[in-house]
Coordinates of C-alpha atoms in Angstrom, one line a residue:
M1303 CA -105.8 45.7 -324.2
T1304 CA -103.9 44.6 -321.2
E1305 CA -103.7 48.1 -320.0
F1306 CA -107.4 48.7 -320.5
A1307 CA -108.1 45.6 -318.4
K1308 CA -105.9 46.8 -315.8
S1309 CA -107.6 50.3 -315.7
F1310 CA -111.1 48.8 -315.9
S1311 CA -110.3 46.6 -312.8
T1312 CA -109.0 49.7 -311.0
Y1313 CA -112.2 51.5 -311.8
C1314 CA -114.4 48.7 -310.5
K1315 CA -112.3 48.5 -307.5
E1316 CA -112.5 52.1 -306.7
A1317 CA -116.1 52.6 -307.6
E1318 CA -118.6 53.7 -305.1
F1319 CA -121.6 51.6 -305.9
N1320 CA -123.6 52.5 -302.9
T1321 CA -123.6 55.9 -303.4
I1322 CA -126.1 58.2 -305.2
A1323 CA -123.6 60.0 -307.4
F1324 CA -122.6 56.7 -308.9
W1325 CA -126.0 55.9 -310.3
A1326 CA -126.8 59.6 -310.9
F1327 CA -124.8 59.7 -314.3
P1328 CA -126.4 56.7 -316.1
A1329 CA -129.9 57.9 -314.9
C1330 CA -129.3 61.5 -316.0
T1331 CA -128.0 60.3 -319.3
L1332 CA -131.1 58.2 -320.0
F1333 CA -133.4 60.9 -318.9
S1334 CA -131.5 63.5 -321.1
I1335 CA -131.7 61.2 -324.0
W1336 CA -135.5 60.7 -323.5
L1337 CA -136.0 64.4 -323.1
L1338 CA -134.0 65.4 -326.2
T1339 CA -135.9 62.8 -328.1
T1340 CA -139.2 64.0 -327.0
L1341 CA -138.4 67.5 -327.8
G1342 CA -136.8 66.8 -331.1
V1343 CA -139.9 64.8 -332.4
K1344 CA -142.0 67.8 -331.2
I1345 CA -140.0 70.4 -332.8
F1346 CA -139.1 68.7 -336.1
G1347 CA -141.9 66.4 -336.4
R1348 CA -142.7 64.5 -339.6
R1349 CA -141.2 65.8 -342.8
G1350 CA -141.7 64.7 -346.3
K1351 CA -142.3 61.0 -347.0
L1352 CA -140.9 59.7 -343.7
K1353 CA -143.6 58.6 -341.1
T1354 CA -143.4 59.3 -337.5
V1355 CA -142.0 55.8 -336.7
F1356 CA -138.8 56.8 -338.6
V1357 CA -138.6 60.2 -337.2
I1358 CA -138.8 58.8 -333.6
N1359 CA -136.1 56.5 -334.1
R1360 CA -133.9 59.0 -335.9
A1361 CA -134.5 61.3 -332.9
W1362 CA -133.4 58.5 -330.6
I1363 CA -130.1 58.1 -332.6
V1364 CA -129.5 61.9 -332.7
S1365 CA -130.1 62.5 -328.9
S1366 CA -128.1 59.6 -327.7
L1367 CA -125.1 60.6 -329.9
I1368 CA -125.3 63.9 -328.6
A1369 CA -125.4 62.9 -325.0
A1370 CA -122.3 60.6 -325.9
C1371 CA -120.6 63.7 -327.3
I1372 CA -121.2 65.5 -324.1
L1373 CA -120.0 62.7 -322.0
I1374 CA -116.8 62.2 -324.0
G1375 CA -116.1 66.0 -323.3
L1376 CA -116.7 65.6 -319.6
I1377 CA -114.5 62.7 -319.2
C1378 CA -111.7 64.3 -321.3
F1379 CA -111.9 67.7 -319.2
W1380 CA -112.1 66.0 -316.0
H1381 CA -109.1 63.6 -316.9
S1382 CA -107.0 66.8 -317.8
R1383 CA -107.8 68.3 -314.5
N1384 CA -106.8 65.2 -312.5
F1385 CA -110.4 65.3 -311.2
F1386 CA -110.8 61.4 -310.9
A1387 CA -108.2 61.3 -308.2
Q1388 CA -110.6 62.9 -305.9
R1389 CA -113.9 61.4 -307.3
P1390 CA -113.6 57.9 -308.6
W1391 CA -116.4 58.2 -311.2
Q1392 CA -114.8 56.7 -314.0
L1393 CA -116.9 53.5 -314.0
S1394 CA -120.1 55.6 -313.8
L1395 CA -119.3 57.7 -316.7
L1396 CA -118.1 54.5 -318.8
I1397 CA -121.5 53.0 -318.1
S1398 CA -123.3 56.0 -319.1
L1399 CA -121.3 56.4 -322.2
V1400 CA -121.9 52.7 -323.2
A1401 CA -125.6 53.3 -322.6
A1402 CA -125.6 56.4 -324.6
M1403 CA -123.9 54.4 -327.7
L1404 CA -126.2 51.3 -327.3
V1405 CA -129.5 53.3 -327.7
P1406 CA -128.6 54.5 -331.2
A1407 CA -127.5 51.0 -332.2
V1408 CA -130.7 49.6 -330.9
S1409 CA -132.5 52.2 -332.9
L1410 CA -130.8 51.5 -336.3
I1411 CA -131.5 47.9 -335.8
R1412 CA -135.1 48.5 -335.2
L1413 CA -135.2 50.7 -338.5
R1414 CA -133.4 48.1 -340.4
K1415 CA -136.3 45.5 -340.0
Y1416 CA -138.6 47.8 -341.9
Y1417 CA -136.6 47.7 -345.1
S1418 CA -138.6 44.9 -346.8
L1419 CA -141.4 45.2 -349.4
Q1420 CA -143.8 44.2 -346.6
E1421 CA -142.7 46.6 -343.9
I1422 CA -141.6 49.6 -345.9
K1423 CA -144.9 51.2 -345.6
E1424 CA -144.6 51.5 -341.9
I1425 CA -141.8 54.4 -342.2
T1426 CA -142.7 55.9 -345.6
D1427 CA -145.9 57.0 -347.3
Q1428 CA -147.7 54.2 -349.1
P1429 CA -146.8 54.3 -352.9
K1430 CA -149.6 54.2 -355.3
T1431 CA -148.0 51.7 -357.7
E1432 CA -145.6 48.8 -357.4
H1433 CA -143.2 50.7 -359.8
Q1434 CA -143.1 53.5 -357.3
L1435 CA -142.4 51.1 -354.5
N1436 CA -139.5 49.3 -356.3
N1437 CA -137.8 52.5 -357.7
S1438 CA -138.6 55.6 -355.6
V1439 CA -139.8 54.7 -352.2
I1440 CA -137.1 52.0 -351.4
A1441 CA -134.4 54.2 -352.7
F1442 CA -135.5 57.2 -350.7
A1443 CA -135.8 55.1 -347.6
K1444 CA -132.4 53.5 -348.1
K1445 CA -130.9 56.9 -348.4
A1446 CA -132.5 58.1 -345.2
F1447 CA -131.4 55.1 -343.4
T1448 CA -127.8 55.5 -344.7
A1449 CA -127.9 59.3 -343.4
N1450 CA -128.6 58.0 -340.0
K1451 CA -125.4 56.2 -339.8
Y1452 CA -123.4 59.4 -340.3
Y1453 CA -124.7 60.6 -337.0
F1454 CA -122.4 58.2 -335.4
L1455 CA -119.5 60.5 -336.5
I1456 CA -120.6 63.1 -334.0
P1457 CA -118.9 61.7 -330.8
L1458 CA -115.8 60.7 -333.0
F1459 CA -115.7 64.3 -334.1
A1460 CA -115.9 65.5 -330.6
F1461 CA -113.2 63.3 -329.2
S1462 CA -110.9 64.4 -332.2
L1463 CA -111.3 67.9 -331.4
L1464 CA -110.9 67.4 -327.6
S1465 CA -107.6 65.2 -328.4
L1466 CA -106.1 68.1 -330.2
H1467 CA -107.0 70.4 -327.5
F1468 CA -105.7 68.3 -324.6
Y1469 CA -102.7 67.1 -326.8
K1470 CA -100.3 68.5 -324.3
D1471 CA -100.4 66.9 -321.0
T1472 CA -100.1 69.1 -317.7
N1473 CA -96.6 69.0 -316.5
L1474 CA -96.2 68.8 -312.6
I1475 CA -93.5 70.9 -311.3
T1476 CA -92.3 70.8 -307.7
L1477 CA -90.4 73.9 -306.6
V1478 CA -88.6 74.2 -303.2
Y1479 CA -88.2 77.6 -301.8
D1480 CA -85.2 78.1 -299.6
N1481 CA -86.4 80.3 -296.9
S1482 CA -83.5 79.6 -294.6
Y1483 CA -81.6 82.5 -292.9
S1484 CA -78.5 81.7 -294.8
M1485 CA -80.3 82.5 -298.2
Q1486 CA -81.1 86.0 -299.3
E1487 CA -84.7 86.5 -300.0
T1488 CA -84.1 88.8 -303.1
T1489 CA -81.9 86.0 -304.7
A1490 CA -84.6 83.3 -304.3
L1491 CA -87.4 85.6 -305.5
D1492 CA -85.2 86.4 -308.7
A1493 CA -84.8 82.8 -309.3
L1494 CA -88.5 82.0 -309.1
S1495 CA -89.3 84.9 -311.1
E1496 CA -86.9 83.7 -313.9
T1497 CA -88.2 80.2 -313.5
F1498 CA -91.8 81.1 -313.9
S1499 CA -91.4 83.4 -316.8
G1500 CA -89.7 80.4 -318.9
L1501 CA -92.7 78.1 -318.2
E1502 CA -95.4 77.3 -320.7
S1503 CA -99.1 77.6 -319.6
N1504 CA -99.7 73.8 -319.5
N1505 CA -98.0 73.4 -316.1
E1506 CA -99.2 72.6 -312.5
I1507 CA -96.8 74.1 -309.8
V1508 CA -96.4 72.9 -306.3
L1509 CA -94.2 75.3 -304.2
T1510 CA -92.8 74.2 -300.8
T1511 CA -90.2 75.6 -298.4
L1512 CA -87.3 74.4 -296.4
E1513 CA -88.8 75.6 -293.2

């Protein structure tokens, strides 16, 4: 927790709040979520017993978690390429990720308030009898609500896959090439060739010379 606090403090100090790029990520994240939600509602629409209110909130949940999944992938990829050393966008991406995770949480809370005998009719078709309400509709609505919770596994699944892919950190190797007059060039080239052939693919090599 202490390391996280130190890193977060560093992100805040390095963040460029007065630049367009800093606010572009949160703005694009929210716009992408809205666009995906709109398209999702129009493409899939109402199906079965669930009404439009439920479909819209479910679309918010799925769209937001897809955006969170993309952000996690972007953060992991740029971190592996040491991109943040040149562009201090960590805080901006974290704000975007938090926003993308808050939207589905709010949607779940909004859906939860409909699960009562009085409000259940707002998200499902009105039952013909009280018996159908107690046994069929409520059970169906509860299953649909529980299914929405599983969508939260999307970012976790993405993070797990990326963690496996980036399990090996990049090694920074510095080689000094002796190009002085006392050094035979063929000997140096043979040494470099032998060194490179024994290295793995996850290496970043910096080659310098003495002169």
